[in-house]
Coordinates of C-alpha atoms in Angstrom, one line a residue:
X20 CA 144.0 -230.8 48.3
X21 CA 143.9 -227.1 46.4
X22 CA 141.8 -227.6 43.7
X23 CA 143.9 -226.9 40.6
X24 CA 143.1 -223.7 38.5
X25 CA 144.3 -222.8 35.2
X26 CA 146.7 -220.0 35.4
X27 CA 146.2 -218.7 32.0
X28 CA 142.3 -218.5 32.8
X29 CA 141.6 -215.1 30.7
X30 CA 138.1 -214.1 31.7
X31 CA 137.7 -211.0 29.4
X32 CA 138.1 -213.5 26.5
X33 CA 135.7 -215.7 27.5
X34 CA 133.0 -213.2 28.5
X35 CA 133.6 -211.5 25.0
X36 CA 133.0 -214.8 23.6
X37 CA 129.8 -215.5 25.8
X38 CA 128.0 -212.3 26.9
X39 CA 129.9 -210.0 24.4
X40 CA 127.6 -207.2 25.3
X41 CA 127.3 -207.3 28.7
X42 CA 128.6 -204.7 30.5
X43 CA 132.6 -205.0 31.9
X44 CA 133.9 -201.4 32.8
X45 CA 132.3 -197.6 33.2
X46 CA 134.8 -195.3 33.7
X47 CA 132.5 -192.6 35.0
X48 CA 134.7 -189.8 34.6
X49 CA 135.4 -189.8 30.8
X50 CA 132.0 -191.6 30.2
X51 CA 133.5 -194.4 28.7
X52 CA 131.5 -197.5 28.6
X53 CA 133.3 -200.9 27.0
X54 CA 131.7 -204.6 26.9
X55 CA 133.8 -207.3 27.8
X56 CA 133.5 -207.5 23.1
X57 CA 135.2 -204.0 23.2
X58 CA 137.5 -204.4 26.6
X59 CA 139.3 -208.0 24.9
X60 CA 139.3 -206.1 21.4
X61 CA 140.9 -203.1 23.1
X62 CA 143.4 -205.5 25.6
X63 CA 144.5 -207.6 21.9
X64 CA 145.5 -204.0 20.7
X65 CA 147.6 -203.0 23.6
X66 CA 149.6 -206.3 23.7
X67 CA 150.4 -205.8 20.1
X68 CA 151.4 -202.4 20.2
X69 CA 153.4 -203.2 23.3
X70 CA 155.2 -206.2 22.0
X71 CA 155.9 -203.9 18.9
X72 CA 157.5 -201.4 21.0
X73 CA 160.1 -204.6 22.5
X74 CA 157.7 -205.5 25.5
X75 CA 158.3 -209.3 26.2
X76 CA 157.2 -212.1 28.6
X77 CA 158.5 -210.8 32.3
X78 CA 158.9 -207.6 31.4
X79 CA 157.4 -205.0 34.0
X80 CA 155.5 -202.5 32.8
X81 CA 154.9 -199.3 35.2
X82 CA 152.5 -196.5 35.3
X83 CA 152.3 -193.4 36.8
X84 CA 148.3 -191.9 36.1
X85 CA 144.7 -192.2 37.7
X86 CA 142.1 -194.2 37.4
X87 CA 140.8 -194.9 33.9
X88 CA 139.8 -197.2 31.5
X89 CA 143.4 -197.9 29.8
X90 CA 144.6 -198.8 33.0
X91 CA 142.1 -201.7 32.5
X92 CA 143.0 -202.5 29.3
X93 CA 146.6 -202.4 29.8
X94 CA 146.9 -204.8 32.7
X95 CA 144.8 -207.2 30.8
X96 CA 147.4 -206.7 28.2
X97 CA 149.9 -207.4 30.5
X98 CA 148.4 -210.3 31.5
X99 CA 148.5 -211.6 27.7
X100 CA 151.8 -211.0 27.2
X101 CA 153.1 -212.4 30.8
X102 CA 154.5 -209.0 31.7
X103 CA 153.7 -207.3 35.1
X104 CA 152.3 -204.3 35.7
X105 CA 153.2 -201.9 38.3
X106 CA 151.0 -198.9 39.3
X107 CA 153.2 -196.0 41.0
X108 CA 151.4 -194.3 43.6
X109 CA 150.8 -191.1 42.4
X110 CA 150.8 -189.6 46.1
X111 CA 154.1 -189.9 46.4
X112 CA 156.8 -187.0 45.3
X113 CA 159.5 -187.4 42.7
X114 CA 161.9 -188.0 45.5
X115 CA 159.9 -190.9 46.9
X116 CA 159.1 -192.2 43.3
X117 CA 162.7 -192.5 42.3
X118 CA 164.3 -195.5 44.0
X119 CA 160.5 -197.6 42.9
X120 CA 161.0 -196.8 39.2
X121 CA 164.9 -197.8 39.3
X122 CA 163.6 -200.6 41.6
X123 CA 160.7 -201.8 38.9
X124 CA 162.9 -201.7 35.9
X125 CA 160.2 -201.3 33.8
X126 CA 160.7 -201.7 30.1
X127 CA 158.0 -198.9 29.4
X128 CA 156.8 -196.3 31.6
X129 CA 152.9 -195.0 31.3
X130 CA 151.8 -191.7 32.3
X131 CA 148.6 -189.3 31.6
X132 CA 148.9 -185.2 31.0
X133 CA 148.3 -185.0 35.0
X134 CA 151.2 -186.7 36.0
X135 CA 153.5 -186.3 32.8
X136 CA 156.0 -183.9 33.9
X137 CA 156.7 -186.1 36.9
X138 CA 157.2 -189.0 34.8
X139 CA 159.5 -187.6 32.4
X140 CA 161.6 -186.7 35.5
X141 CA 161.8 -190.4 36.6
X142 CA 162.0 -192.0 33.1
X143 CA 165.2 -193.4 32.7
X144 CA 166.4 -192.3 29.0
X145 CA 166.6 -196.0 27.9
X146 CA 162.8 -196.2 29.0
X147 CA 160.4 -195.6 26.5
X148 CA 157.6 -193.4 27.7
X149 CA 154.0 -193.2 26.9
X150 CA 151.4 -190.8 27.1
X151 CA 147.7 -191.8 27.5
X152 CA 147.0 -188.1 26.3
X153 CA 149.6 -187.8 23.9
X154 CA 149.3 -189.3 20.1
X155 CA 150.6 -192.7 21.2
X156 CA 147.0 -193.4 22.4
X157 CA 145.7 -193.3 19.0
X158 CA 148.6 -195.5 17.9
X159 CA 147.2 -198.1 20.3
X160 CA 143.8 -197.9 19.2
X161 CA 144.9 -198.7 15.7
X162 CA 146.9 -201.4 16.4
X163 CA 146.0 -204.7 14.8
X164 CA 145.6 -207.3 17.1
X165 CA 147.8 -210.4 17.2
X166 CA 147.7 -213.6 19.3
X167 CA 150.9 -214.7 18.1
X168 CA 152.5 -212.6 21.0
X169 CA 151.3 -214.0 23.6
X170 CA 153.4 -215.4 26.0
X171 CA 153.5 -218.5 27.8
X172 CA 152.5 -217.9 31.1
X173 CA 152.2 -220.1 34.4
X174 CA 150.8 -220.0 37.9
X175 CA 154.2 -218.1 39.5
X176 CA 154.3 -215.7 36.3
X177 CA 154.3 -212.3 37.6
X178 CA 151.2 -210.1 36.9
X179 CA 150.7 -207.1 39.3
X180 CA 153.7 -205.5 41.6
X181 CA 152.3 -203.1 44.2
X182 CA 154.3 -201.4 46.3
X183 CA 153.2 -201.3 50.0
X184 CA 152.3 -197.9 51.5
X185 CA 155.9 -198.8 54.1
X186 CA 154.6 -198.4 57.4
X187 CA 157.6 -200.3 58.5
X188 CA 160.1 -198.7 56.3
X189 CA 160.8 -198.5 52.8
X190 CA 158.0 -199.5 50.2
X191 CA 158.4 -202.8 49.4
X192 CA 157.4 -204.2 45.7
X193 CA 155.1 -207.2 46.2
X194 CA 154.6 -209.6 43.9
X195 CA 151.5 -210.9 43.0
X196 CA 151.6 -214.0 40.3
X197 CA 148.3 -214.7 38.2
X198 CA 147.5 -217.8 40.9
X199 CA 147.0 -215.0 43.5
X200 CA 144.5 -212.8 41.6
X201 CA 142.6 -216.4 40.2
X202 CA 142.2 -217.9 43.5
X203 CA 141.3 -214.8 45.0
X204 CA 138.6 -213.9 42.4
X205 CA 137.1 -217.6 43.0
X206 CA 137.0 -217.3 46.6
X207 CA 135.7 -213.9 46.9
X208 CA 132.8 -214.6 44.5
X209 CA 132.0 -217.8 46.1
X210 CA 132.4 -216.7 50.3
X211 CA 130.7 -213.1 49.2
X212 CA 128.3 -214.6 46.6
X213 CA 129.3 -212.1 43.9
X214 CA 127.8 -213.0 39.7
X215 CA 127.3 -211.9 36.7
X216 CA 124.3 -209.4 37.7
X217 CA 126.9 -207.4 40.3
X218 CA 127.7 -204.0 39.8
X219 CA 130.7 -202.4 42.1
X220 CA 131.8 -199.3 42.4
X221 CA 135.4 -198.5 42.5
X222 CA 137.0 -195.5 43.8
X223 CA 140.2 -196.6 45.5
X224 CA 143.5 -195.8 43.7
X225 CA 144.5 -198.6 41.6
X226 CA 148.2 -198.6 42.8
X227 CA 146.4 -200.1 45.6
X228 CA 145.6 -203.8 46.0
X229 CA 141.8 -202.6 47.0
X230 CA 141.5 -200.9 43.9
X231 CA 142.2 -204.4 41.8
X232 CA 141.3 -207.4 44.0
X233 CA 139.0 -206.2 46.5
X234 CA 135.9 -206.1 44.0
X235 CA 137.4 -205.8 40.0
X236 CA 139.1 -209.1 39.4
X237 CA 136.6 -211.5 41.5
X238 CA 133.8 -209.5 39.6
X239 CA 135.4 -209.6 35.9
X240 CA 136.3 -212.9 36.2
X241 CA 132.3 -214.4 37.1
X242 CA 131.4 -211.6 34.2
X243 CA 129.7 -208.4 36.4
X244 CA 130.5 -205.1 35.7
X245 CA 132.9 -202.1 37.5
X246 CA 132.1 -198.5 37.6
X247 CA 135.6 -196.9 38.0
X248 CA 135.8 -193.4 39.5
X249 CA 139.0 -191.5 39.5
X250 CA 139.3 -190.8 43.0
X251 CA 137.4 -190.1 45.6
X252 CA 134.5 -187.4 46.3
X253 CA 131.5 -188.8 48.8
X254 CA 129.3 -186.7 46.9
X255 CA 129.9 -188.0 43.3
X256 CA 130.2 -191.4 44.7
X257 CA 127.3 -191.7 45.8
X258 CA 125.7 -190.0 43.0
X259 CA 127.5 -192.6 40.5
X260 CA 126.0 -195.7 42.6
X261 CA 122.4 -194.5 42.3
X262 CA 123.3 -193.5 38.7
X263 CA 124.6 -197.0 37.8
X264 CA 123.0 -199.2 40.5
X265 CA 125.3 -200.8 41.9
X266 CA 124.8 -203.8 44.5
X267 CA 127.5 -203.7 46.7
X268 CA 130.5 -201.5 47.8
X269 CA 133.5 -201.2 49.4
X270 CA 135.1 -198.3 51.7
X271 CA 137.8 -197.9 54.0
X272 CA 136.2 -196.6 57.2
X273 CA 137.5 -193.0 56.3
X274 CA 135.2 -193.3 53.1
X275 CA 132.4 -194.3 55.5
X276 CA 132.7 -191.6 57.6
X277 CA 133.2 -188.7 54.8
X278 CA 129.6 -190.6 53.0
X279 CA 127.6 -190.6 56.5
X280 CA 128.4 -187.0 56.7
X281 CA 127.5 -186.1 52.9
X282 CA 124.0 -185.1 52.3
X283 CA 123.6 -187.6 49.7
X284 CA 123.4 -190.6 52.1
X285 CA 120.1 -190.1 53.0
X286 CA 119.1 -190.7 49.1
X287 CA 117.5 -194.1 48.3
X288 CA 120.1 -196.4 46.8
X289 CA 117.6 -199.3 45.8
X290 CA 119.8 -201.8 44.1
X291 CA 122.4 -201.6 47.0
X292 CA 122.1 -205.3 49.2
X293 CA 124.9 -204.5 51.7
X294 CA 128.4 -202.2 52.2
X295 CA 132.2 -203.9 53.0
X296 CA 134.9 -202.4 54.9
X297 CA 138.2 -203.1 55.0
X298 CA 141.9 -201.7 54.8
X299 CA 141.7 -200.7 59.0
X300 CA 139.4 -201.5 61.2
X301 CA 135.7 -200.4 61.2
X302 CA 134.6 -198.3 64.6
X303 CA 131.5 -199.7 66.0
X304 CA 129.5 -196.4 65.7
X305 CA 130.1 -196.0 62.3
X306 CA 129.1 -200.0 61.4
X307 CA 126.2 -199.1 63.7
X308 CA 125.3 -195.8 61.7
X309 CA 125.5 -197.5 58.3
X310 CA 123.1 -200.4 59.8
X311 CA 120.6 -197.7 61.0
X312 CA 120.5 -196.3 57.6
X313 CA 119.0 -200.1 56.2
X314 CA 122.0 -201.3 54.8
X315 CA 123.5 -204.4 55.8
X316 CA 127.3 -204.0 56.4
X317 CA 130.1 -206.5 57.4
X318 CA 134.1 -205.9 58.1
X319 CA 136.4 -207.9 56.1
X320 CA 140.1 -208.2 56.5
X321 CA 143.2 -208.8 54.1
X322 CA 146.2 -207.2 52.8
X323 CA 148.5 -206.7 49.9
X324 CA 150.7 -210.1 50.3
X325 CA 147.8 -212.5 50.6
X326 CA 144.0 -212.3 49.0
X327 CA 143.0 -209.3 49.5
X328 CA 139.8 -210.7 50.7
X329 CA 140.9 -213.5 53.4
X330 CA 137.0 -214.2 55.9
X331 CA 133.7 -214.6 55.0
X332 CA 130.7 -213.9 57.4
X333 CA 127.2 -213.0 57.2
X334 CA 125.8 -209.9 57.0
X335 CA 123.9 -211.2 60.5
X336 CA 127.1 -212.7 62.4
X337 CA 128.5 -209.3 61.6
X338 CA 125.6 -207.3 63.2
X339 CA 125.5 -210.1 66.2
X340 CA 129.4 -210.3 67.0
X341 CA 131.1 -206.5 66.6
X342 CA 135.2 -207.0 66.2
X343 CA 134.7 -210.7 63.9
X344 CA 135.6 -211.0 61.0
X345 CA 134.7 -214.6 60.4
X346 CA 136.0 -217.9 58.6
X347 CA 138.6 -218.1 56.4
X348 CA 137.7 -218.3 52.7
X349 CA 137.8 -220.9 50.2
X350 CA 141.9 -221.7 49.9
X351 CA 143.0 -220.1 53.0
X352 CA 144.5 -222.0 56.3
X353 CA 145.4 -219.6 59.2
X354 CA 146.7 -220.3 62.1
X355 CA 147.7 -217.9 65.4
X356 CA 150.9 -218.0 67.2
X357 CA 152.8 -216.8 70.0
X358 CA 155.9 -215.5 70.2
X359 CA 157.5 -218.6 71.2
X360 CA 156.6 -219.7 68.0
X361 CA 153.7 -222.1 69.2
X362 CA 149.9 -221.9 68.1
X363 CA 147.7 -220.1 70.5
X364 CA 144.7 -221.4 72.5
X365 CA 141.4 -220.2 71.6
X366 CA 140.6 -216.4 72.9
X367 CA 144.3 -216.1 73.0
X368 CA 145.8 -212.7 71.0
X369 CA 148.6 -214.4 68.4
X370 CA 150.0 -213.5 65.6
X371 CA 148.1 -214.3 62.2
X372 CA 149.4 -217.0 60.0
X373 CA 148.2 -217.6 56.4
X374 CA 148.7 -220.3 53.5
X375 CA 147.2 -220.9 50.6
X376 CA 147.2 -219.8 46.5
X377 CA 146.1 -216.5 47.0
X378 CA 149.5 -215.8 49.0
X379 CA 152.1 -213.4 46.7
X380 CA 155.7 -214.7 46.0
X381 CA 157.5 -212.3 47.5
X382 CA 159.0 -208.5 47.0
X383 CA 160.8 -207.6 44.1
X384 CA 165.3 -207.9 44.4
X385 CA 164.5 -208.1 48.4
X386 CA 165.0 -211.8 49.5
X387 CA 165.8 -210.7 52.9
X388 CA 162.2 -209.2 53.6
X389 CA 160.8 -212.0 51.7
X390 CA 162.7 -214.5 54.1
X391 CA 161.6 -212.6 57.3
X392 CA 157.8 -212.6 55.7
X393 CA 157.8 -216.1 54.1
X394 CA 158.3 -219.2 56.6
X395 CA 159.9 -222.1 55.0
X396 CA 156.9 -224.1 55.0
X397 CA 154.7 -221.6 53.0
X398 CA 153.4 -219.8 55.6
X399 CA 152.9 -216.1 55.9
X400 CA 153.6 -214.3 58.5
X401 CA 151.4 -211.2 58.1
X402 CA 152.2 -209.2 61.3
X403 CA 148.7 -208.7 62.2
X404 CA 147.4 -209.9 66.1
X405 CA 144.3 -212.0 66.0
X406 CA 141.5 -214.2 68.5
X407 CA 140.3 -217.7 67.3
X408 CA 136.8 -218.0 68.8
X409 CA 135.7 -221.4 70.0
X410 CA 133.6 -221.8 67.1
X411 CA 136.4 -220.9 64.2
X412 CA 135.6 -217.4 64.4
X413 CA 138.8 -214.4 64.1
X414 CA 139.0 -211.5 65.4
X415 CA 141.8 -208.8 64.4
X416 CA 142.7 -207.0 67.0
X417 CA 145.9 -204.8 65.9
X418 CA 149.2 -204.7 64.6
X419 CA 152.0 -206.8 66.0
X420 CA 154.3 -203.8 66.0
X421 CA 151.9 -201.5 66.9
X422 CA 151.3 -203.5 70.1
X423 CA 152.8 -201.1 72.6
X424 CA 154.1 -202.4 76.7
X425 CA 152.9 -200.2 79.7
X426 CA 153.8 -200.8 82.5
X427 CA 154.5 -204.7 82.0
X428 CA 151.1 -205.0 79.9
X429 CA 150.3 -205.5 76.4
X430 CA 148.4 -202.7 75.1
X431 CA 146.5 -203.4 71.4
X432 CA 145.9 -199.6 69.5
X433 CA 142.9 -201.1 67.7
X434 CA 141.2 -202.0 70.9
X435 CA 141.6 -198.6 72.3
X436 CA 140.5 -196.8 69.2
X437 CA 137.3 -198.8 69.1
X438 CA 136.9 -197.9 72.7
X439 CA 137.0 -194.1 72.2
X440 CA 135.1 -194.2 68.3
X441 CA 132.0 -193.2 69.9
X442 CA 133.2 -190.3 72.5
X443 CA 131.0 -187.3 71.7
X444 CA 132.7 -185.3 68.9
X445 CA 135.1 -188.2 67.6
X446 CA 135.2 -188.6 63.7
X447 CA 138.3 -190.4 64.0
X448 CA 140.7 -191.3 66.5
X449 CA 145.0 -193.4 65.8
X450 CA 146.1 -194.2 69.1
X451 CA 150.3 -194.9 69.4
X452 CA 152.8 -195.6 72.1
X453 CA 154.9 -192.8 72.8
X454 CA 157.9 -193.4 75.5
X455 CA 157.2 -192.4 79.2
X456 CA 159.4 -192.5 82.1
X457 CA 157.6 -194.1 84.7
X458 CA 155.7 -197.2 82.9
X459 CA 158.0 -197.6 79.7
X460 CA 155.4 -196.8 77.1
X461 CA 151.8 -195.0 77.1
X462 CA 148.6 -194.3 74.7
X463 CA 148.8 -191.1 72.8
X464 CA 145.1 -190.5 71.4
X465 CA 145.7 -188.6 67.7
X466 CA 141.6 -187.2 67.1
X467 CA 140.3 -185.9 64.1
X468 CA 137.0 -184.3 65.2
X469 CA 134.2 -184.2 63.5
X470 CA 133.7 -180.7 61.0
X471 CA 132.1 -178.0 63.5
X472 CA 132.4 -180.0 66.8
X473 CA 133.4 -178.6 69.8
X474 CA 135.5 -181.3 70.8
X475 CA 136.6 -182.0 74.3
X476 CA 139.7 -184.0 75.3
X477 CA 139.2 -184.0 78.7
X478 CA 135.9 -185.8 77.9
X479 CA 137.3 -188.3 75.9
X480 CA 139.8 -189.5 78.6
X481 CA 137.0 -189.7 81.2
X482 CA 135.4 -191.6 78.6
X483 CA 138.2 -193.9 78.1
X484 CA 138.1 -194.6 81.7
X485 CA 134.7 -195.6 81.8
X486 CA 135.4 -198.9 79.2
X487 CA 139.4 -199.6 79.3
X488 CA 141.6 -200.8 82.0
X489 CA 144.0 -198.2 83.5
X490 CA 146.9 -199.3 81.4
X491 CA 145.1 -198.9 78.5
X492 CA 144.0 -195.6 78.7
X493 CA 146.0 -192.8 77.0
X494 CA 147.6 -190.7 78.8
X495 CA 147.5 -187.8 76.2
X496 CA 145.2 -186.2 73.5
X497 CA 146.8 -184.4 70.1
X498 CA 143.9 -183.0 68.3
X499 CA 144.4 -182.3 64.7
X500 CA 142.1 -181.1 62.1
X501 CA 143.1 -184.0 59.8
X502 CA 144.8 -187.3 59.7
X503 CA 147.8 -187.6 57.8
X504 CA 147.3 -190.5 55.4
X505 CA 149.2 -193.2 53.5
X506 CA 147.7 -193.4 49.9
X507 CA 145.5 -196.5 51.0
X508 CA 143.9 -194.3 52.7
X509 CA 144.8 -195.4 56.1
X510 CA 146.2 -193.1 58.7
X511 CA 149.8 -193.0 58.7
X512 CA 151.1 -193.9 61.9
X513 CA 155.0 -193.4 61.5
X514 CA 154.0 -189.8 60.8
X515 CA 151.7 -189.6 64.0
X516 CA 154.3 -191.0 66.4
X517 CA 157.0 -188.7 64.7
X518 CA 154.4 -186.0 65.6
X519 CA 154.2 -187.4 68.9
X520 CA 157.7 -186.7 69.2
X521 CA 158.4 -183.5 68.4
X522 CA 159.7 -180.9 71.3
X523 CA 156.4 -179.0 71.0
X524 CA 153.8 -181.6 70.6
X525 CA 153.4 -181.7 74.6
X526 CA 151.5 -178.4 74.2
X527 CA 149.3 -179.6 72.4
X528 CA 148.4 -182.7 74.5
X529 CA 145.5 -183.2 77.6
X530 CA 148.1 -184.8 79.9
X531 CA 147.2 -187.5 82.4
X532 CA 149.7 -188.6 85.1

């Protein structure tokens, strides 16, 4: 039975009531530094001037700026008041930005002297709009706080909306109630043994689920501290760990890469016990390099729609068993099917099932897309392709739909890219199927070499040969000098296979009959 949780669990308040001094939030690049007394004081001040300015319970509240401390305050705000907030991805261009603001609705809009003139584009004129460097700010901090508005809020009552990065089409806005983000915090604290002494950095965007619920909410809500950067530079990154000790981090394995190539990485960072990746998965050289540098590492796996953080495992398991990600955390069932429907056998590749209270409710005014990701019996389908060890054990092994068919066999990117992580050269190789005449679909091996490496693709074919089955070996090489991305930070694989595509991109491929 799930252990039942209050939804209206506030853990600023009862830090601020507890440790009041301790430490809750550095925001490193304004060198703002506010206690979990000064983060509830400034949260109470934002909810009143908000529900002064007409915000009410299930209201959405958008924003359209970096990473800073308001941001912070705001959401905790939002929390208090039973509105949602929804971070805009910044990335994106007006044109992209449009249809999410008229999608969100948002009874205010929130922007910062970076982004302004965009957001006065998309503010609708019956949108109030507000200006973390204009004069409203010091409206807000004069506001006098008032409990009296807070709403009544319950385990379904919207608190964050994120729209997803739309590998698979349009973004869609998912929903993530306060029962997600509590359930999450408990069983990311408990599986990774996160507490009040833990310091984490924080550099992913925070229209990003890994910017909130990868390390922030688990680490607020057992009372640690976040060091917030606003973006992310390897050099200053590293330089704001050994600045502020931090004792754990989290990068996508493009961050990993960028840090093992920065000078800095060789400095001591004393207070560190270990590094987490997630968002794609982790090459084995790089793992390997960030073990050989002392630092225990593991690979975790989750995504916007359920956790984030969805396995535990050791920081030994992970050395020992390359590809695992480990047991499902407190909450969480999973199971694997087929596409018959049916569970899998153990060592069989299915597709990845999960249920529990860290799951989201669905995406905003699109029940179709919630139907197709939401089974009727709770379950989520998440798309993803995984292997049940004997003992319990997953391993994620690539997208459903980017699971390509040559030649009559199943061919799993994620397996190929690990294959090929350690050719000579590599700093980062996407590998999709492109059409072919003779077997249906072949690999086409995108590499991002590393800066000032004389790369060779015929090399990294013979390489491929040497550890992957004929089928599975790509059958072209597109080199380019970088990846395009999707603001998480992953490689953006629509864009490669639309490069794949193009009448001229066979000129600029190692082709293998």
């Amino acid at each position: 039975m799930t252990p039942v949780v209050p939804a209206t669990y506030d853990p600023i308040r009862r830090w601020a009531r507890e440790t009041p001094h301790a430490m809750a939030l550095v925001d490193r690049a304004r060198g703002v530094r506010l206690d979990y007394a000064a983060l509830d004081l400034a949260a109470d001040q934002w909810a009143a001037w908000m529900h002064e300015a007409g915000v009410r319970v299930g209201d959405r509240v958008a924003v359209l700026a970096g990473n800073r401390h308001e941001i912070i305050t705001l959401f905790f705000a939002c929390a208090r008041l039973g509105t949602a907030l929804v971070p805009l991805n910044w990335r994106l261009t007006s044109a992209e930005l449009a249809p999410l603001v008229a999608d969100a609705s948002a009874a205010l809009l929130v922007t910062d002297a970076r982004f302004r003139d965009t957001a006065r584009e998309l503010c609708p004129l019956s949108t109030p709009l507000l200006d973390l460097d204009g004069p409203d700010a010091l409206a807000i901090a004069r506001a006098e706080p008032d409990a009296s508005c807070h709403g009544d809020v319950d385990a379904d009552t919207p608190l964050l909306i994120l729209y997803t990065s739309g590998t698979t089409g349009r973004a869609k806005g998912a929903v993530l109630p306060h029962r997600q983000l509590v359930h999450n915090a408990i069983a990311t604290t408990t599986a990774w043994r996160l507490d009040e002494t833990d310091i984490v950095p924080v550099s992913t965007p925070l229209f990003h689920t890994g910017g909130w619920n990868v390390f922030a909410t688990p680490i607020w809500f057992v009372g640690g501290t976040v060091i917030l950067f606003d973006g992310f530079d390897p050099g200053d990154f590293l330089a704001g760990m050994a600045a502020e000790r931090c004792t754990v981090a989290f990068g996508v394995p493009t961050q990993l890469v960028m840090l093992l190539e920065h000078p800095l990485w060789h400095d001591a960072l004393p207070a560190l016990r270990g590094w987490i990746s997630g968002g794609a998965p982790c090459p084995a050289p790089v793992a390997a390099r960030v073990r050989a540098s002392g630092y225990p590492f593991r690979e975790g796996y989750g995504l916007t729609e359920c956790g984030p953080n969805c396995f535990t495992i050791t920081d030994a398991e992970s050395a020992s068993r390359p590809g695992v990600v480990g047991w499902p955390v407190p909450f969480l069932e999973m199971r694997l099917i087929g596409p018959d429907g049916d569970e899998v056998a153990d060592d069989e590749v299915g597709e990845l099932l999960l249920r529990g209270p860290q799951r989201f409710t669905g995406y905003l005014h699109d029940p179709a897309r919630t139907a197709e990701a939401l089974a009727a019996d709770g379950w989520l389908r998440t798309g993803d392709l995984g292997r049940r060890h004997e003992d319990g054990a997953y391993a994620i092994v690539g997208r459903r739909k980017e699971m390509f068919i040559s030649g009559g066999e199943n061919v799993y990117p994620a397996e190929v890219e690990a294959a090929l992580a350690d050719c000579p050269g590599v700093a980062e190789v996407v590998v999709v199927g492109v059409p072919h005449a003779r077997w249906g679909e072949v690999g086409c091996a995108f590499v991002q070499p590393h800066p000032g490496a004389r790369f060779d693709d015929t090399a990294l074919l013979l390489h491929a040969r040497q550890r992957l089955a004929g089928y599975k070996v790509p059958k072209s090489v597109v080199i380019l000098d970088a990846l395009p991305r999707l603001g998480s930070g992953k490689p953006d694989r629509r864009q490669l296979t639309r490069i794949a595509a193009e009448p001229n991109a066979a000129s600029r491929h190692a082709l293998v009959d």
